[in-house]
Amino acid sequence: MQRIMEGMRARLPGVSPAAVGGTLAARLLATAMSFAAGVVSARGLGVQGRGVLAVMVAAPTVLSIVAVLGMDNANARFAGISHTAFRQIVRWSLVFSLVCGSALAALWLLVGRWCPVVLLAVPLRLAVLSAALCPVTLLTTLLGTAEIGRGRVTTYNLATAVPSACYLAGVVGLLATDSLTVGTCFLSVLVGQSVGAVVLLAASTARVHPDGESVPVRRFGGFAVKAYLPNVLHYGMLRLDVPVIQLLAGAGAVALYAVSLPVAESLSLLPTAVALVLFPRVTSGAVDARAATRIAGSVFAATALLALVAAVGVPALIPAIYGRPYAGAAWVVWAMLPGLVLFAAGRSLQAYLAATDLLRPVITATGVGAALNLALLGVLTPRYGAAGAAGADSAGYLVFALLVGLGVRRSTRAGRRGERGVADPAIRGMAQLGAQRWFVPVRRAWAATDSRSILLLVLALPAATAAGLIAAGSGPAVVGAGLGVAVLVCLLVPDVGLYALALVIPLSQSQAGASLVTPKRLVALLAVCLLSRAVSGRGLARPRLAGVLMTAGTVGCLVAASAVMGGSDAGGTRHWQYLLLVSGPLLLVPLLATPGVVLDRVLLVFCCGCAALAVMEIVQAGAVFARNADQAPSDVAVLAITQPGTANHNAVGALLVMATAVLLARTRTARAGLSRLACWGGVLALTVGVAYSLSRAAYLAGVVVFAIHAFRRPLRGLPAVVFGAACLAPLVPAAIAARFASVLGGDTLDADSAVRLDLWSSALRMFDAHPVFGVGYLNFAGLLPLYYRATGDYNAMFLQFPLLEFAHNTYLTVLSQTGLLGAAGVGLLIALGVRRAWSALRSREPAERTAGEAAALALAGAGVCSAFGEVLLVPPLLAGLLLIVLAAGRAPERGAAVAAAPTAEPVPVPLLVGR
């Protein structure tokens, strides 16, 4: 036991483990009582009633967060100066909570009478009860933080456990007397909060510090204003979602979110407990910057372990405790976990900065994180309900945790000489030292970033926003203006067009970008990139002459044959024009992309965009799984891929497999630390995205890619991979498991597989009838009734032949529609790509070997996917594969560096970005 305590003291320097344990125990007790009361109320009130009760409880909390104006943090900061200052703060808290809390609650009711939507579907009688809780909640918050400021954390914990005990006792009593209603449950909450406020008022009479100086109003108010925005984020993000979900998704989604809140908030118990104990220790000078950073790392590791346990347990615990109607809450919890874990990493550091008055980086990070959270709430909640809101929370916490690191580093580097409010200059020096030690990786990354990368980042954010607005379809004027700005930026800033292409490729396979990124616009973007290279004076890339002649000859012959055979759609667009658009990336991308650092960065951006697409696929498919949990898994899988507006799941799966190939190749050569962790994190996200794409072709392609990758590596890591896969197998949703099981086959083929086999045999019959030139591009559907023979167990009368433009096999499509001539040309182009990848694999340059392995894996994955669909006939996917293959070559700048290096010194080899 003594050894355990010594280990905890080493991991929590300057902080008493007993104080942290007592705080955590008190909060666990309060959480357990609230959880038990929530279970009783959820079972007794039902989903609709529990949602109304959650809104009634959340509304006063949100109102108090708005009205507190940072006084809670100011109370904690200045209450420990003297007993005189503490009594002054108690008086201010009483007056402020009664006046501002009551005024804001009355304003809410008044506006609600004129505009009922403001009351969030709560009846007026119940809204009056909810408004009465606002000043009580505000007073409890202010008095509690004042007790924390003077070091009485235990008193605060015991006082805040009283409301939970009263709530639990009241709900149980109401259930026993058969009087459990929404109104009576809320009265239990109101009584509990009132008792807690009385207990804190009684505790404020105790003297902890001697009398001394009072707090200047200007100093107190200045600190409160600066701390207000972080306070809104930390205390209100989860609870703020409840009214938003009520407005955008209804009470049913609110009930799922309310059930998930105790699980999410339980993960915040440890970071919050440590921060509560840490804050007064920092103000007293007992904890320096080095100790704060060590504490933050320990809290992060512990929270990550707790999150893993929660992720495994919630699918079974939530239905068992709340009932089957709440089974969808597991998706909400899973969406919350990443952000909560990352937020825990910076919670202790944020408490240290607040105690030393370094609030500027926290304010900046909070503003950006909150803006992103609100934006994603409006986008994701109407479509995905509570799970979308949880994902928005997670993204907000992630951005906050990342930006607070960069912001603190920059603020402490500048010295913060103009900041006021810190009495001891040594504390500020320790803060600067700790920030420099904590953000060494960030400093190195920032130093390695040139001005062009910064400009690209600045331009990418508004470009992404503009793309979202354009995709929403605001009108032709908005589309024209957005595209005009994009064209101008791509023309004037070198290489921006390539980065835009890397983002456009995954965007084209999302619901928002499917209508935005058309083949014509993609070819136009490539043309703009060519013009940009000419404007910048760099000229076009110079691919090998043999490859240029072979590509031009193949495309020319195919277009000419298609033009001779004729054919057009209902709009009059001829088939040869479609073929020319599909071949556009094949002709233009080799003139734009040359191997080197820029193309490596472009592929990194491409992988990041694909990872974002994977997250969207996970959220979208997960929402369908949660809404249709009562249906058969195979039916749920089919329903998920046939939703209106859903992108082609085979194309999405193939794209994610290609991005996985790029990151897999970089995992071995990436530097240990954040780069390698980011690579494996991207591989994990993309792999899960492939699973949720529900593409059986992508499943097979993923297996092949991982098998080739493992074959080129030592087998010592194989047992760990097998063990991890065996542990994660029970967590795979039933719909995905059923979809993967259908790949292995069964006694009989499903209708989709049977139709696909008949299409393959029809394509072979067409090739037998037209062996040289084929039937012509896009003429497959018109001739299909003549060659189709139904051999499977399905009704061929329901087949829509005009929609079956391809044979669901790229090789047979090329053979049947272009004949031996087209097959020979395409085969030669594939051979060129394979030869390029193989040559790079045999290179002595580590960067070239990595690019060659990525190209080989991507070609293998795309080749498998092409056996079950026409993924490479989708222009964005073809452009993505070409970028990966073109990166496998000798970079001109690398060769110049080697040639210019002195022979007596080792030659520095530039590394790929992200390695």
Coordinates of N, CA and C in Angstrom, one line a residue, residues 360-518:
R360 N -5.1 34.0 -21.9 CA -5.3 34.3 -23.3 C -5.3 33.1 -24.2
P361 N -4.3 32.2 -24.1 CA -4.4 31.0 -25.0 C -5.6 30.1 -24.7
V362 N -6.1 30.1 -23.5 CA -7.3 29.3 -23.2 C -8.5 30.0 -23.9
I363 N -8.6 31.3 -23.8 CA -9.7 32.0 -24.5 C -9.7 31.8 -26.0
T364 N -8.5 31.9 -26.6 CA -8.5 31.7 -28.0 C -8.9 30.2 -28.4
A365 N -8.4 29.3 -27.7 CA -8.7 27.9 -28.1 C -10.2 27.6 -27.8
T366 N -10.7 28.2 -26.7 CA -12.1 28.0 -26.4 C -13.0 28.6 -27.5
G367 N -12.7 29.8 -28.0 CA -13.5 30.4 -29.0 C -13.6 29.5 -30.3
V368 N -12.4 29.1 -30.7 CA -12.4 28.2 -31.9 C -13.1 26.9 -31.7
G369 N -12.9 26.3 -30.6 CA -13.5 25.0 -30.3 C -15.0 25.1 -30.2
A370 N -15.5 26.2 -29.5 CA -16.9 26.4 -29.3 C -17.6 26.7 -30.7
A371 N -16.9 27.5 -31.5 CA -17.5 27.8 -32.8 C -17.6 26.5 -33.7
L372 N -16.6 25.7 -33.7 CA -16.7 24.4 -34.4 C -17.8 23.5 -33.8
N373 N -17.9 23.5 -32.5 CA -18.9 22.7 -31.9 C -20.3 23.1 -32.3
L374 N -20.6 24.4 -32.3 CA -21.9 24.9 -32.6 C -22.2 24.7 -34.1
A375 N -21.2 24.9 -35.0 CA -21.4 24.6 -36.4 C -21.7 23.2 -36.7
L376 N -21.0 22.3 -36.0 CA -21.2 20.9 -36.3 C -22.6 20.4 -35.6
L377 N -22.9 21.1 -34.5 CA -24.3 20.8 -34.0 C -25.4 21.0 -35.0
G378 N -25.3 22.2 -35.6 CA -26.3 22.5 -36.6 C -26.3 21.6 -37.8
V379 N -25.1 21.1 -38.2 CA -25.0 20.2 -39.4 C -25.4 18.8 -39.1
L380 N -24.8 18.2 -37.9 CA -24.9 16.8 -37.7 C -26.2 16.4 -36.9
T381 N -26.7 17.3 -36.0 CA -27.8 16.9 -35.2 C -29.1 16.6 -36.0
P382 N -29.5 17.5 -37.0 CA -30.7 17.1 -37.7 C -30.6 15.8 -38.4
R383 N -29.4 15.4 -38.9 CA -29.3 14.2 -39.6 C -29.0 13.0 -38.8
Y384 N -28.2 13.1 -37.7 CA -27.8 11.9 -37.0 C -28.3 12.0 -35.5
G385 N -29.0 13.0 -35.1 CA -29.6 13.0 -33.8 C -28.6 13.2 -32.7
A386 N -28.8 12.4 -31.6 CA -27.9 12.5 -30.5 C -26.4 12.1 -30.8
A387 N -26.3 11.1 -31.6 CA -24.9 10.7 -32.0 C -24.2 11.8 -32.7
G388 N -24.9 12.6 -33.6 CA -24.2 13.7 -34.3 C -23.8 14.8 -33.3
A389 N -24.7 15.1 -32.3 CA -24.4 16.1 -31.3 C -23.2 15.6 -30.5
A390 N -23.1 14.4 -30.1 CA -21.9 13.9 -29.4 C -20.6 14.0 -30.2
G391 N -20.7 13.7 -31.5 CA -19.6 13.9 -32.4 C -19.1 15.3 -32.5
A392 N -20.1 16.2 -32.5 CA -19.8 17.7 -32.5 C -19.0 18.0 -31.2
D393 N -19.5 17.5 -30.1 CA -18.8 17.8 -28.8 C -17.4 17.3 -28.8
S394 N -17.2 16.0 -29.4 CA -15.9 15.5 -29.4 C -14.9 16.3 -30.3
A395 N -15.4 16.8 -31.4 CA -14.6 17.6 -32.3 C -14.2 18.9 -31.6
G396 N -15.2 19.5 -30.9 CA -14.9 20.8 -30.2 C -13.8 20.6 -29.1
Y397 N -13.9 19.5 -28.4 CA -12.9 19.2 -27.4 C -11.5 19.0 -28.0
L398 N -11.5 18.3 -29.1 CA -10.3 18.0 -29.8 C -9.6 19.3 -30.3
V399 N -10.3 20.2 -30.9 CA -9.8 21.4 -31.4 C -9.3 22.3 -30.2
F400 N -10.1 22.2 -29.1 CA -9.7 23.0 -27.9 C -8.3 22.5 -27.4
A401 N -8.2 21.2 -27.3 CA -7.0 20.6 -26.7 C -5.7 20.9 -27.6
L402 N -5.9 20.9 -28.9 CA -4.8 21.2 -29.8 C -4.4 22.6 -29.8
L403 N -5.4 23.5 -29.9 CA -5.1 24.9 -30.0 C -4.6 25.5 -28.7
V404 N -5.1 25.0 -27.6 CA -4.6 25.5 -26.3 C -3.1 25.2 -26.2
G405 N -2.6 24.1 -26.7 CA -1.2 23.9 -26.7 C -0.4 24.9 -27.5
L406 N -0.8 25.1 -28.8 CA -0.1 26.0 -29.6 C -0.3 27.4 -29.1
G407 N -1.4 27.8 -28.6 CA -1.6 29.1 -28.0 C -0.8 29.4 -26.8
V408 N -0.7 28.4 -25.9 CA 0.1 28.6 -24.7 C 1.6 28.8 -25.1
R409 N 2.0 28.0 -26.0 CA 3.4 28.0 -26.4 C 3.7 29.4 -27.0
R410 N 2.9 30.0 -27.8 CA 3.2 31.3 -28.4 C 3.1 32.4 -27.3
S411 N 2.1 32.3 -26.4 CA 1.9 33.3 -25.4 C 3.1 33.3 -24.4
T412 N 3.5 32.1 -24.0 CA 4.7 32.1 -23.1 C 6.0 32.4 -23.8
R413 N 6.1 32.2 -25.1 CA 7.3 32.6 -25.8 C 7.4 34.1 -25.9
A414 N 6.3 34.8 -26.0 CA 6.3 36.2 -26.0 C 6.6 36.8 -24.7
G415 N 6.5 36.0 -23.6 CA 6.8 36.5 -22.3 C 5.6 37.0 -21.5
R416 N 4.5 37.3 -22.2 CA 3.3 37.7 -21.6 C 3.6 38.9 -20.6
R417 N 4.5 39.8 -21.1 CA 4.9 40.9 -20.2 C 3.7 41.9 -19.9
G418 N 2.8 42.0 -20.8 CA 1.7 42.9 -20.6 C 0.6 42.4 -19.8
E419 N 0.6 41.1 -19.4 CA -0.5 40.6 -18.6 C -0.4 41.0 -17.2
R420 N -1.6 41.3 -16.6 CA -1.7 41.8 -15.2 C -2.3 40.7 -14.3
G421 N -2.1 40.9 -13.1 CA -2.8 40.0 -12.1 C -2.0 39.0 -11.5
V422 N -0.7 38.8 -11.8 CA 0.1 37.8 -11.1 C 1.0 38.5 -10.2
A423 N 0.9 38.2 -8.9 CA 1.7 38.9 -7.9 C 3.2 38.5 -7.9
D424 N 3.4 37.2 -8.1 CA 4.7 36.6 -8.0 C 5.3 36.4 -9.4
P425 N 6.4 37.1 -9.8 CA 6.9 36.9 -11.1 C 7.5 35.5 -11.3
A426 N 7.9 34.9 -10.2 CA 8.5 33.5 -10.3 C 7.5 32.5 -10.9
I427 N 6.2 32.7 -10.5 CA 5.1 31.8 -11.0 C 5.0 31.9 -12.5
R428 N 5.1 33.2 -13.0 CA 5.1 33.3 -14.5 C 6.3 32.7 -15.2
G429 N 7.4 32.8 -14.6 CA 8.6 32.2 -15.1 C 8.5 30.7 -15.2
M430 N 7.9 30.1 -14.1 CA 7.7 28.6 -14.1 C 6.7 28.2 -15.2
A431 N 5.7 29.1 -15.4 CA 4.7 28.8 -16.4 C 5.3 28.7 -17.8
Q432 N 6.2 29.7 -18.1 CA 6.9 29.7 -19.4 C 7.8 28.5 -19.5
L433 N 8.5 28.1 -18.4 CA 9.4 26.9 -18.5 C 8.6 25.7 -18.8
G434 N 7.5 25.5 -18.0 CA 6.6 24.3 -18.2 C 6.0 24.2 -19.6
A435 N 5.6 25.4 -20.1 CA 5.0 25.4 -21.5 C 6.1 25.0 -22.5
Q436 N 7.3 25.5 -22.3 CA 8.4 25.1 -23.3 C 8.7 23.6 -23.2
R437 N 8.7 23.0 -22.0 CA 9.0 21.6 -21.9 C 7.8 20.8 -22.5
W438 N 6.6 21.3 -22.2 CA 5.4 20.5 -22.6 C 5.2 20.5 -24.1
F439 N 5.6 21.6 -24.8 CA 5.3 21.7 -26.2 C 6.5 21.7 -27.1
V440 N 7.5 20.9 -26.7 CA 8.7 20.7 -27.5 C 8.3 20.2 -28.9
P441 N 7.5 19.1 -29.0 CA 7.1 18.6 -30.3 C 6.4 19.6 -31.2
V442 N 5.5 20.4 -30.5 CA 4.8 21.5 -31.2 C 5.8 22.5 -31.8
R443 N 6.8 22.9 -30.9 CA 7.8 23.9 -31.4 C 8.6 23.4 -32.6
R444 N 9.0 22.1 -32.6 CA 9.7 21.6 -33.7 C 8.9 21.6 -35.0
A445 N 7.6 21.2 -34.8 CA 6.7 21.1 -36.0 C 6.5 22.5 -36.5
W446 N 6.3 23.5 -35.6 CA 6.1 24.9 -36.1 C 7.3 25.4 -36.8
A447 N 8.5 25.1 -36.2 CA 9.7 25.6 -36.9 C 9.9 25.0 -38.3
A448 N 9.4 23.8 -38.5 CA 9.6 23.1 -39.8 C 8.5 23.6 -40.8
T449 N 7.6 24.4 -40.4 CA 6.5 24.8 -41.2 C 6.9 26.1 -41.9
D450 N 6.8 26.1 -43.3 CA 7.2 27.3 -44.0 C 5.9 28.1 -44.2
S451 N 6.2 29.3 -44.8 CA 5.1 30.3 -44.9 C 4.0 29.8 -45.9
R452 N 4.5 29.0 -46.9 CA 3.5 28.5 -47.9 C 2.5 27.5 -47.2
S453 N 3.0 26.6 -46.3 CA 2.1 25.7 -45.6 C 1.1 26.5 -44.7
I454 N 1.6 27.6 -44.1 CA 0.7 28.4 -43.3 C -0.4 29.0 -44.2
L455 N 0.0 29.5 -45.3 CA -0.9 30.1 -46.3 C -1.9 29.0 -46.7
L456 N -1.4 27.8 -47.0 CA -2.3 26.8 -47.4 C -3.4 26.4 -46.4
L457 N -2.9 26.4 -45.1 CA -3.8 26.1 -44.0 C -4.9 27.2 -43.9
V458 N -4.4 28.5 -44.0 CA -5.4 29.6 -43.9 C -6.4 29.6 -45.0
L459 N -6.0 29.2 -46.2 CA -6.9 29.2 -47.3 C -7.8 27.9 -47.3
A460 N -7.3 26.8 -46.7 CA -8.1 25.6 -46.7 C -9.3 25.7 -45.8
L461 N -9.2 26.4 -44.7 CA -10.4 26.6 -43.8 C -11.5 27.3 -44.4
P462 N -11.3 28.5 -45.0 CA -12.5 29.1 -45.7 C -12.9 28.4 -46.9
A463 N -12.0 27.7 -47.6 CA -12.4 26.9 -48.8 C -13.3 25.8 -48.4
A464 N -13.0 25.1 -47.3 CA -13.8 24.0 -46.8 C -15.2 24.5 -46.4
T465 N -15.2 25.7 -45.8 CA -16.5 26.3 -45.4 C -17.3 26.7 -46.6
A466 N -16.6 27.3 -47.6 CA -17.3 27.6 -48.9 C -17.9 26.4 -49.6
A467 N -17.1 25.3 -49.6 CA -17.5 24.1 -50.2 C -18.8 23.6 -49.6
G468 N -18.8 23.6 -48.2 CA -20.0 23.2 -47.5 C -21.3 24.0 -47.9
L469 N -21.1 25.3 -48.0 CA -22.2 26.2 -48.3 C -22.7 26.0 -49.7
I470 N -21.7 25.8 -50.6 CA -22.1 25.5 -52.0 C -22.8 24.2 -52.1
A471 N -22.3 23.2 -51.4 CA -23.0 21.9 -51.4 C -24.4 21.9 -50.9
A472 N -24.7 22.9 -50.0 CA -26.0 23.0 -49.5 C -27.0 23.5 -50.5
G473 N -26.4 24.0 -51.6 CA -27.3 24.5 -52.7 C -28.0 25.8 -52.5
S474 N -27.3 26.8 -52.1 CA -27.9 28.1 -51.8 C -28.4 28.8 -53.1
G475 N -27.8 28.5 -54.2 CA -28.3 29.1 -55.4 C -27.2 29.2 -56.4
P476 N -27.5 29.5 -57.7 CA -26.5 29.6 -58.7 C -25.5 30.7 -58.4
A477 N -25.9 31.8 -57.9 CA -25.0 32.9 -57.6 C -23.9 32.5 -56.6
V478 N -24.3 31.8 -55.5 CA -23.4 31.3 -54.5 C -22.4 30.3 -55.1
V479 N -22.9 29.4 -56.0 CA -22.0 28.5 -56.6 C -21.0 29.2 -57.5
G480 N -21.5 30.1 -58.3 CA -20.5 30.8 -59.2 C -19.5 31.6 -58.4
A481 N -19.9 32.3 -57.3 CA -19.0 33.1 -56.6 C -18.0 32.2 -55.9
G482 N -18.4 31.1 -55.3 CA -17.5 30.2 -54.6 C -16.5 29.6 -55.6
L483 N -16.9 29.1 -56.8 CA -16.0 28.5 -57.7 C -15.1 29.6 -58.3
G484 N -15.6 30.8 -58.5 CA -14.7 31.9 -58.9 C -13.5 32.2 -58.0
V485 N -13.9 32.2 -56.7 CA -12.8 32.4 -55.7 C -11.8 31.3 -55.7
A486 N -12.3 30.0 -55.7 CA -11.5 28.9 -55.8 C -10.5 28.9 -57.0
V487 N -11.1 29.2 -58.1 CA -10.2 29.3 -59.3 C -9.1 30.4 -59.2
L488 N -9.5 31.5 -58.6 CA -8.5 32.6 -58.4 C -7.4 32.2 -57.5
V489 N -7.7 31.5 -56.4 CA -6.7 31.1 -55.5 C -5.8 30.0 -56.1
C490 N -6.4 29.1 -56.8 CA -5.6 28.0 -57.4 C -4.7 28.6 -58.5
L491 N -5.1 29.7 -59.2 CA -4.2 30.2 -60.2 C -3.1 31.0 -59.6
L492 N -3.3 31.7 -58.5 CA -2.3 32.7 -58.0 C -1.3 32.0 -57.0
V493 N -1.7 31.0 -56.3 CA -0.9 30.4 -55.3 C -0.4 29.1 -55.8
P494 N 0.9 28.9 -55.9 CA 1.5 27.7 -56.5 C 1.1 26.5 -55.6
D495 N 0.8 25.4 -56.3 CA 0.5 24.1 -55.7 C -0.8 24.0 -54.9
V496 N -1.5 25.1 -54.8 CA -2.8 25.0 -54.1 C -3.8 24.2 -54.9
G497 N -3.7 24.2 -56.2 CA -4.6 23.3 -57.0 C -4.4 21.9 -56.7
L498 N -3.2 21.4 -56.4 CA -2.9 20.0 -56.1 C -3.5 19.7 -54.7
Y499 N -3.3 20.6 -53.8 CA -3.9 20.4 -52.4 C -5.5 20.4 -52.5
A500 N -6.0 21.3 -53.4 CA -7.4 21.3 -53.6 C -7.9 20.0 -54.2
L501 N -7.1 19.4 -55.1 CA -7.5 18.2 -55.7 C -7.5 17.0 -54.7
A502 N -6.5 17.1 -53.8 CA -6.4 16.1 -52.8 C -7.7 16.1 -51.8
L503 N -8.2 17.3 -51.6 CA -9.4 17.4 -50.8 C -10.7 17.1 -51.6
V504 N -10.7 17.4 -52.9 CA -11.9 17.2 -53.7 C -12.1 15.8 -53.9
I505 N -11.1 14.9 -54.0 CA -11.3 13.5 -54.3 C -12.1 12.9 -53.2
P506 N -11.8 13.0 -51.9 CA -12.7 12.4 -50.9 C -14.1 13.1 -50.8
L507 N -14.0 14.5 -51.0 CA -15.3 15.2 -51.0 C -16.3 14.7 -52.0
S508 N -15.8 14.3 -53.2 CA -16.7 13.8 -54.2 C -17.5 12.6 -53.8
Q509 N -17.0 11.8 -52.8 CA -17.7 10.6 -52.4 C -18.6 10.8 -51.2
S510 N -18.7 12.0 -50.7 CA -19.6 12.3 -49.6 C -20.9 12.8 -50.1
Q511 N -21.9 12.8 -49.1 CA -23.2 13.2 -49.5 C -23.2 14.7 -49.9
A512 N -22.4 15.5 -49.2 CA -22.4 16.9 -49.5 C -21.8 17.3 -50.8
G513 N -20.7 16.5 -51.2 CA -19.9 16.8 -52.4 C -20.3 16.1 -53.6
A514 N -21.2 15.1 -53.5 CA -21.5 14.3 -54.7 C -22.0 15.1 -55.8
S515 N -22.9 16.1 -55.5 CA -23.5 16.9 -56.5 C -22.6 18.1 -56.9
L516 N -21.6 18.4 -56.0 CA -20.7 19.5 -56.3 C -19.6 19.1 -57.2
V517 N -19.0 18.0 -56.9 CA -17.8 17.6 -57.7 C -18.3 16.7 -58.9
T518 N -18.5 17.3 -60.0 CA -18.9 16.6 -61.2 C -17.7 16.3 -62.1

